[in-house]
Structure formats: structure tokens, C-alpha cells
Amino acid sequence: MTTPPHNAPKNAPRDAAPRLLSWYDHNRRDLPWRAKPGEVADPYRVWLSEIMLQQTTVPAAAPYFRAFTERWPTVRDLAAAPLDDVLVAWAGLGYYARARNLHKCAQVVAAERAGRFPDKEVALLELPGIGAYTAAAITAIAFGRKATVVDGNVERVISRVFAVEEPLPGVKPKLRALAALLTPDERPGDYAQAMMDLGATVCTPRKPKCMLCPWSDWCAARAAGVQEQLPRKAAKADKPTRRGVAFWLLNPEGAVLLRRRAEEGLLGGMTEVPSTPWAGHAPSDAEIAAAAPLDLSWRRLPGVVRHTFSHFHLELEIVAAKAGDGWRMAEGLWVPVDRLGGQALPSVMMKVVRHALAHA
């Protein structure tokens, strides 16, 4: 029997957690990283999945998770892998600082903790790439310790059942406090996953399936008819647009010039098609000439490659050329076109490659 929280909000029924866990036992999602009923969760798989799911959907993360765990089944295996291999395997998943921190964290756990993740939030927070949410998730799901796990799904559920009108992101601390008041002492890992599943499958952003919700009879937002309007969000500032020119350069042997970005900063350590700096204006002819890998007669390809990052939009034009005898003077890595798939190319650069191959 699950023990209800002693300090639950007055309008929450004492059987809120048992209700949700009963619903979860019958409706839990079958996810590749989730332990089956009766199985003990593997902290490595829990940690890996939580890192992948940051800023990423379940359908997008699932194939990457399967590929990682097949190639590196333990944290020691991942720690021993070259960073370049990890970045290549991560390519396309986005937010590449996660991949670098993933590798760093695996090395710390392997070298300093004998391959075992700590089972307390405070110790987990000391590891690279692990923040408050991930530490709580690992603590609850992998080790069965009471911890309040709050992601976007949980924020939505809590804001609706208590009809919280204040907008995100400022109201996050209040939502976390309310979520903590509901977290039960028993089965905290199942409860955390139940909250995630409820938000992902029933209490959805649009057209929530209130009739299927185990908490529908005490949901304040549903009673007021405002469930689809919550959580409220503060108006977002318009994203600026940055522009640049990418250089598609082939050598006489049919290889294309790539280069590695700096380790720190956006897309750190990833491979890219060389380009001008990305600025708030279209680069001038002088700026293009200064950034070109070689002094050649460059021709513009039709169209523009567009990509959106978390804080800005990017528009890249592409210019193309074929290098002559001086191709070895260009700084970077020459890669045969049919081997580009083995490079750590982020999504924006995959778009550049596809556009160049179609129009060059």
C-alpha cells in the first residue's frame, strides 16, 4: 500500500498517489530504457535515457538509445570510447554539449566511482551534465529513493490539477513545491514515471483526454473549463536571424573539405562544412573572401539552408568550388563524399551537405 504524503494540499485527495499508480500499472508505456514490472532498473540506462530526453522527444531519442546501449552496454564501455565516436553516434540528436558531458560523466563514474552511479541527489549533482531534474529522476527511478521529478509533462499536470494561473517559467518553483507535496514515500520511481506518462499520453498540451485521467474528478482546471489554457506561458521574445555562407569545396579526388568546431560553445567539437561567421547581417564579399578556405572562383548555389537553434534562426547560403593542385593548402579534413555519414555532422550541417549534393 502506498503511503500518501502527510502534507498534501487540502484539495488533493489522500489517495492521489495510489490512484495514479494504479492507473500506471495498467497503462504504463513500454519504453526501451524502462525496466519491466518486477525488474530492477539499471542506473546506467536510466541516466543515459534522461540525458537523451533533455530537449528531445521520446520517438527521436529511442533509436539513439538502442544504438548506444548496443554499442556501449555499460558505463565503462562508454567511458572507454573515443569522444569522436560518441559525437558521431550522437549526430542528429541536437544540443551537442549533452554528448560531451555524457562522455565526461561516464569517465568520472568509471574512474572515480568504480563504474557505479551514486544513489543520492547531492552526489549525482556533482557529476558532469547532471542537473536537478536528472539527479531526481535517477534517484527515484534507478534507486527507489523519494525524490520529486519535475519535467515539462509534470509541470503541465500540476498546473492543471491546482489551476495555477501564474505563467511559466517564473512559476516553476511553485509547481515544484506542489509536486513535492504529492510525491509518495513508496514507489517513488514508478510514481515519477507515472506522472511523465500521464502528461505525455493523457494530460497533453492540446485536447487533453480528461475522461481517461485518474485525477479528473479533482482537477481544478477541468472544473473551471480552462485545462487547455494551462499552463500559461510568458510571451517569448522573437528569435533573431543570423546569416552566413558555407563553402562546399571538392578536391580533385572527389573529397569535400570539413573542419572541426572549437570544443567550447555552440556545436562544440562537432564537424562542419567551413563557413563565414554567423552574424546578424549577410556577409559582404570581403567577409566571404576572408573566410574562404582557398582563393578560388566560388559560385553561389541556388536556395538557402535554414535551421533553428534554441535562441536564433540561421540562414546559410552555399558557395561551391573545385580545388586545383593547391588543395592541400586548405586547413581541415578532406572526406570522401560517400563517407560523410561517418562524421560528427550536426543537423544543420547535414542540411548543408544534402543541399550541396542536390545543387552543386
Coordinates of C-alpha atoms in Angstrom, one line a residue:
M1 CA 0.0 0.0 0.0
T2 CA 1.4 3.4 -1.0
T3 CA 1.6 5.8 1.9
P4 CA 0.1 9.2 0.9
P5 CA 2.0 12.4 1.7
H6 CA 1.3 13.8 5.2
N7 CA 1.4 17.4 3.9
A8 CA -0.6 17.1 0.7
P9 CA -2.6 20.2 -0.4
K10 CA -6.1 20.4 1.1
N11 CA -7.8 19.9 -2.2
A12 CA -5.8 16.8 -3.1
P13 CA -7.4 13.5 -2.1
R14 CA -5.4 11.3 0.2
D15 CA -5.4 8.6 -2.4
A16 CA -4.0 10.8 -5.2
A17 CA -0.7 8.8 -5.4
P18 CA -2.4 5.4 -5.2
R19 CA -4.9 6.4 -7.8
L20 CA -2.1 7.4 -10.2
L21 CA 0.0 4.4 -9.5
S22 CA -3.0 2.1 -10.1
W23 CA -3.6 3.9 -13.5
Y24 CA 0.2 3.5 -14.3
D25 CA 0.1 -0.2 -13.5
H26 CA -2.5 -0.7 -16.3
N27 CA -1.3 2.0 -18.7
R28 CA 2.5 2.3 -18.5
R29 CA 4.3 2.9 -21.7
D30 CA 6.7 0.3 -22.9
L31 CA 9.9 2.3 -23.4
P32 CA 13.4 0.8 -24.4
W33 CA 15.0 2.3 -21.2
R34 CA 12.3 1.4 -18.8
A35 CA 12.6 -1.7 -16.6
K36 CA 9.8 -4.2 -16.9
P37 CA 7.5 -4.7 -13.9
G38 CA 9.4 -6.6 -11.3
E39 CA 12.8 -5.8 -12.8
V40 CA 15.4 -3.7 -11.1
A41 CA 16.2 -0.5 -13.0
D42 CA 19.8 -0.2 -14.4
P43 CA 21.2 3.3 -13.3
Y44 CA 23.3 3.5 -16.5
R45 CA 20.2 3.1 -18.7
V46 CA 18.2 5.5 -16.6
W47 CA 20.9 8.1 -16.7
L48 CA 21.6 7.7 -20.5
S49 CA 17.9 8.0 -21.3
E50 CA 17.4 11.0 -19.1
I51 CA 20.3 12.8 -20.8
M52 CA 19.0 11.9 -24.3
L53 CA 15.5 13.1 -23.4
Q54 CA 16.6 16.6 -22.5
Q55 CA 15.1 18.8 -25.2
T56 CA 14.3 15.7 -27.2
T57 CA 11.1 13.7 -27.8
V58 CA 10.7 10.0 -26.9
P59 CA 10.4 8.9 -30.6
A60 CA 13.5 10.8 -31.5
A61 CA 15.6 9.5 -28.6
A62 CA 14.6 5.8 -28.8
P63 CA 16.7 4.8 -31.8
Y64 CA 19.7 6.6 -30.4
F65 CA 19.3 4.9 -27.0
R66 CA 19.1 1.5 -28.7
A67 CA 22.2 2.2 -30.8
F68 CA 24.2 3.5 -27.8
T69 CA 23.3 0.6 -25.5
E70 CA 24.1 -2.0 -28.2
R71 CA 27.5 -0.4 -28.9
W72 CA 28.3 0.6 -25.3
P73 CA 26.2 -1.6 -22.9
T74 CA 27.8 -0.3 -19.7
V75 CA 29.1 3.0 -18.4
R76 CA 32.6 1.6 -18.5
D77 CA 32.2 0.8 -22.2
L78 CA 31.0 4.4 -22.9
A79 CA 33.9 5.9 -20.9
A80 CA 36.4 3.9 -22.9
A81 CA 35.0 5.1 -26.2
P82 CA 36.8 7.9 -28.1
L83 CA 34.9 11.2 -27.9
D84 CA 34.8 11.4 -31.7
D85 CA 32.9 8.1 -31.8
V86 CA 30.4 9.3 -29.2
L87 CA 29.8 12.6 -31.1
V88 CA 29.3 10.7 -34.4
A89 CA 26.8 8.4 -32.7
W90 CA 25.0 11.5 -31.2
A91 CA 24.9 13.4 -34.5
G92 CA 21.4 14.5 -35.3
L93 CA 20.1 14.4 -31.7
G94 CA 21.0 18.0 -31.1
Y95 CA 22.2 20.0 -28.1
Y96 CA 25.7 18.6 -28.5
A97 CA 27.0 19.8 -25.2
R98 CA 25.0 16.9 -23.8
A99 CA 27.1 14.4 -25.7
R100 CA 30.4 15.9 -24.4
N101 CA 29.1 16.0 -20.8
L102 CA 27.8 12.4 -21.3
H103 CA 31.2 11.2 -22.1
K104 CA 32.8 13.2 -19.3
C105 CA 30.3 11.8 -16.8
A106 CA 30.9 8.3 -17.9
Q107 CA 34.6 8.7 -17.5
V108 CA 34.2 10.1 -14.0
V109 CA 31.8 7.3 -12.9
A110 CA 34.1 4.7 -14.4
A111 CA 37.4 6.1 -13.0
E112 CA 36.3 7.6 -9.7
R113 CA 33.3 5.6 -8.6
A114 CA 34.2 2.1 -9.8
G115 CA 31.5 2.2 -12.6
R116 CA 28.7 2.9 -10.1
F117 CA 26.4 5.9 -10.1
P118 CA 25.8 7.5 -6.7
D119 CA 22.3 6.9 -5.3
K120 CA 21.7 10.3 -3.8
E121 CA 20.7 13.6 -5.5
V122 CA 23.5 15.6 -3.9
A123 CA 26.2 13.3 -5.1
L124 CA 24.7 13.0 -8.6
L125 CA 24.6 16.8 -8.9
E126 CA 28.4 16.7 -8.7
L127 CA 28.7 14.8 -12.0
P128 CA 29.1 16.5 -15.4
G129 CA 25.9 17.2 -17.2
I130 CA 23.6 16.2 -14.4
G131 CA 21.2 18.9 -13.2
A132 CA 18.4 19.0 -10.6
Y133 CA 15.8 17.2 -12.8
T134 CA 18.2 14.4 -13.9
A135 CA 19.5 13.9 -10.4
A136 CA 16.0 13.5 -9.1
A137 CA 15.0 11.2 -11.9
I138 CA 18.0 8.9 -11.4
T139 CA 17.5 8.9 -7.6
A140 CA 13.8 7.9 -7.8
I141 CA 13.8 5.6 -10.9
A142 CA 17.1 3.9 -10.6
F143 CA 17.4 3.7 -6.8
G144 CA 13.8 3.9 -5.5
R145 CA 14.6 6.8 -3.2
K146 CA 12.0 9.5 -2.7
A147 CA 12.7 12.5 -5.0
T148 CA 10.4 14.9 -6.8
V149 CA 10.9 14.7 -10.5
V150 CA 9.6 17.6 -12.5
D151 CA 9.8 17.9 -16.3
G152 CA 7.5 19.7 -18.7
N153 CA 4.9 17.0 -18.5
V154 CA 4.8 17.2 -14.7
E155 CA 4.6 21.0 -14.8
R156 CA 1.6 20.7 -17.1
V157 CA -0.2 18.2 -14.9
I158 CA 0.4 20.1 -11.7
S159 CA -0.5 23.5 -13.2
R160 CA -3.9 22.0 -14.2
V161 CA -4.9 20.0 -11.2
F162 CA -4.3 23.0 -9.0
A163 CA -5.3 25.6 -11.6
V164 CA -2.1 27.6 -11.3
E165 CA -2.6 30.8 -13.2
E166 CA 0.9 32.3 -13.0
P167 CA 2.9 31.9 -16.2
L168 CA 6.0 29.8 -16.9
P169 CA 8.9 30.0 -16.4
G170 CA 8.5 32.2 -13.3
V171 CA 6.1 29.8 -11.7
K172 CA 8.4 26.8 -11.8
P173 CA 9.4 26.9 -8.1
K174 CA 5.7 26.9 -7.1
L175 CA 4.9 24.0 -9.4
R176 CA 7.9 22.0 -8.0
A177 CA 6.7 22.7 -4.4
L178 CA 3.2 21.5 -5.2
A179 CA 4.6 18.4 -7.0
A180 CA 6.7 17.7 -3.9
L181 CA 3.7 17.7 -1.7
L182 CA 2.1 14.9 -3.7
T183 CA 5.2 12.7 -4.0
P184 CA 4.6 9.5 -2.0
D185 CA 7.1 7.7 0.2
E186 CA 6.7 4.4 -1.6
R187 CA 7.3 3.5 -5.2
P188 CA 8.8 6.9 -6.0
G189 CA 10.3 5.7 -9.2
D190 CA 7.0 4.3 -10.5
Y191 CA 5.3 7.5 -9.4
A192 CA 7.8 9.7 -11.2
Q193 CA 7.3 7.7 -14.4
A194 CA 3.5 7.7 -13.9
M195 CA 3.5 11.5 -13.8
M196 CA 5.5 11.6 -17.0
D197 CA 3.2 9.1 -18.7
L198 CA 0.1 11.0 -17.6
G199 CA 1.4 14.2 -19.1
A200 CA 2.6 12.6 -22.3
T201 CA -0.5 10.5 -23.0
V202 CA -3.5 11.9 -21.2
C203 CA -2.8 15.4 -19.9
T204 CA -1.5 16.5 -23.3
P205 CA -0.8 20.1 -24.3
R206 CA -3.8 20.2 -26.7
K207 CA -7.0 18.3 -26.3
P208 CA -6.3 16.5 -23.0
K209 CA -8.1 13.3 -22.6
C210 CA -9.7 14.3 -19.3
M211 CA -12.2 11.4 -19.3
L212 CA -9.2 8.9 -19.0
C213 CA -7.5 10.8 -16.2
P214 CA -7.3 9.2 -12.8
W215 CA -7.3 12.7 -11.3
S216 CA -10.1 14.2 -13.4
D217 CA -12.6 14.5 -10.5
W218 CA -10.5 16.9 -8.5
C219 CA -8.7 18.7 -11.3
A220 CA -9.3 22.4 -10.7
A221 CA -8.6 23.4 -14.3
R222 CA -11.1 20.9 -15.6
A223 CA -13.7 22.1 -13.2
A224 CA -13.2 25.6 -14.4
G225 CA -13.0 24.6 -18.1
V226 CA -9.5 26.1 -18.5
Q227 CA -7.5 22.9 -18.8
E228 CA -6.4 23.7 -22.4
Q229 CA -5.3 27.2 -21.4
L230 CA -2.8 26.0 -18.7
P231 CA 0.0 26.2 -18.1
R232 CA 0.2 29.8 -19.1
K233 CA 3.4 30.9 -20.6
A234 CA 5.1 34.3 -20.6
A235 CA 5.4 35.8 -24.1
K236 CA 8.7 34.8 -25.8
A237 CA 11.0 37.3 -27.4
D238 CA 11.3 37.0 -31.1
K239 CA 14.3 34.9 -32.2
P240 CA 16.9 36.9 -34.2
T241 CA 18.1 35.6 -37.5
R242 CA 21.8 35.1 -38.2
R243 CA 23.2 34.6 -41.7
G244 CA 26.3 33.2 -43.2
V245 CA 27.9 31.5 -46.2
A246 CA 29.1 27.9 -46.3
F247 CA 31.9 26.7 -48.5
W248 CA 31.4 23.4 -50.4
L249 CA 34.9 22.6 -51.7
L250 CA 35.8 19.4 -53.5
N251 CA 39.4 18.3 -54.3
P252 CA 40.5 16.5 -57.5
E253 CA 40.0 13.2 -55.7
G254 CA 36.3 13.9 -55.0
A255 CA 36.6 14.6 -51.3
V256 CA 34.9 17.5 -49.5
L257 CA 36.6 19.8 -47.1
L258 CA 35.4 19.7 -43.5
R259 CA 36.7 21.2 -40.3
R260 CA 36.1 20.8 -36.5
R261 CA 34.5 23.4 -34.5
A262 CA 36.0 24.7 -31.3
E263 CA 35.4 22.4 -28.2
E264 CA 33.6 25.1 -26.3
G265 CA 30.4 26.9 -27.5
L266 CA 27.7 26.1 -29.9
L267 CA 28.1 22.7 -31.6
G268 CA 31.4 22.4 -29.8
G269 CA 33.7 19.6 -31.1
M270 CA 31.4 18.8 -34.0
T271 CA 32.4 18.6 -37.6
E272 CA 31.2 21.2 -40.1
V273 CA 31.3 22.5 -43.6
P274 CA 33.5 25.6 -43.4
S275 CA 31.6 28.9 -43.3
T276 CA 31.8 32.5 -42.5
P277 CA 30.9 33.6 -39.0
W278 CA 27.2 33.6 -38.4
A279 CA 26.2 37.2 -37.9
G280 CA 23.1 39.4 -37.9
H281 CA 23.8 40.5 -41.4
A282 CA 24.5 38.8 -44.7
P283 CA 28.3 38.6 -45.1
S284 CA 29.9 41.1 -47.6
D285 CA 32.0 40.0 -50.5
A286 CA 35.1 41.0 -48.5
E287 CA 34.0 38.9 -45.5
I288 CA 33.3 35.9 -47.7
A289 CA 36.7 36.2 -49.3
A290 CA 38.4 36.4 -45.9
A291 CA 36.7 33.3 -44.7
A292 CA 37.1 31.2 -47.8
P293 CA 39.4 28.1 -47.4
L294 CA 41.1 28.9 -50.7
D295 CA 41.3 31.8 -53.1
L296 CA 39.1 30.3 -55.8
S297 CA 36.3 31.3 -58.2
W298 CA 33.3 30.4 -56.0
R299 CA 29.8 30.1 -57.4
R300 CA 26.6 30.5 -55.4
L301 CA 24.2 27.6 -55.3
P302 CA 20.5 28.3 -55.6
G303 CA 18.4 28.4 -52.4
V304 CA 19.1 28.9 -48.8
V305 CA 19.6 26.4 -45.9
R306 CA 17.5 27.3 -42.9
H307 CA 17.9 25.9 -39.4
T308 CA 16.5 27.0 -36.0
F309 CA 18.5 26.8 -32.8
S310 CA 17.2 27.4 -29.3
H311 CA 18.0 31.1 -29.4
F312 CA 18.2 32.1 -33.1
H313 CA 17.3 31.2 -36.6
L314 CA 20.1 30.6 -39.1
E315 CA 20.2 31.1 -42.9
L316 CA 23.1 29.8 -44.8
E317 CA 23.9 30.4 -48.5
I318 CA 26.3 27.9 -50.1
V319 CA 29.1 28.6 -52.5
A320 CA 30.9 25.8 -54.3
A321 CA 34.2 25.3 -56.0
K322 CA 36.7 22.7 -57.1
A323 CA 40.2 22.9 -55.8
G324 CA 43.2 22.6 -58.1
D325 CA 46.7 21.5 -57.4
G326 CA 46.8 23.6 -54.2
W327 CA 44.0 21.8 -52.5
R328 CA 46.4 20.6 -49.7
M329 CA 46.9 24.2 -48.6
A330 CA 43.3 24.3 -47.2
E331 CA 43.1 23.7 -43.4
G332 CA 40.8 21.0 -42.4
L333 CA 39.8 17.4 -43.1
W334 CA 39.2 16.0 -46.6
V335 CA 36.5 13.4 -46.5
P336 CA 35.2 11.4 -49.5
V337 CA 31.5 12.2 -50.1
D338 CA 30.4 8.6 -49.6
R339 CA 32.0 8.6 -46.1
L340 CA 30.3 11.8 -44.8
G341 CA 27.9 9.6 -42.8
G342 CA 30.8 8.6 -40.6
Q343 CA 31.4 12.2 -39.5
A344 CA 30.0 14.0 -36.4
L345 CA 27.9 16.3 -38.5
P346 CA 25.2 18.2 -36.6
S347 CA 21.7 18.5 -38.1
V348 CA 22.4 21.9 -39.7
M349 CA 25.4 20.6 -41.5
M350 CA 23.5 17.5 -42.7
K351 CA 21.1 20.0 -44.3
V352 CA 24.1 21.8 -45.9
V353 CA 25.5 18.6 -47.3
R354 CA 22.2 17.5 -48.7
H355 CA 21.6 20.9 -50.3
A356 CA 25.1 21.0 -51.8
L357 CA 24.8 17.5 -53.2
A358 CA 21.5 18.4 -54.8
H359 CA 22.6 21.7 -56.4
A360 CA 26.4 21.7 -56.8

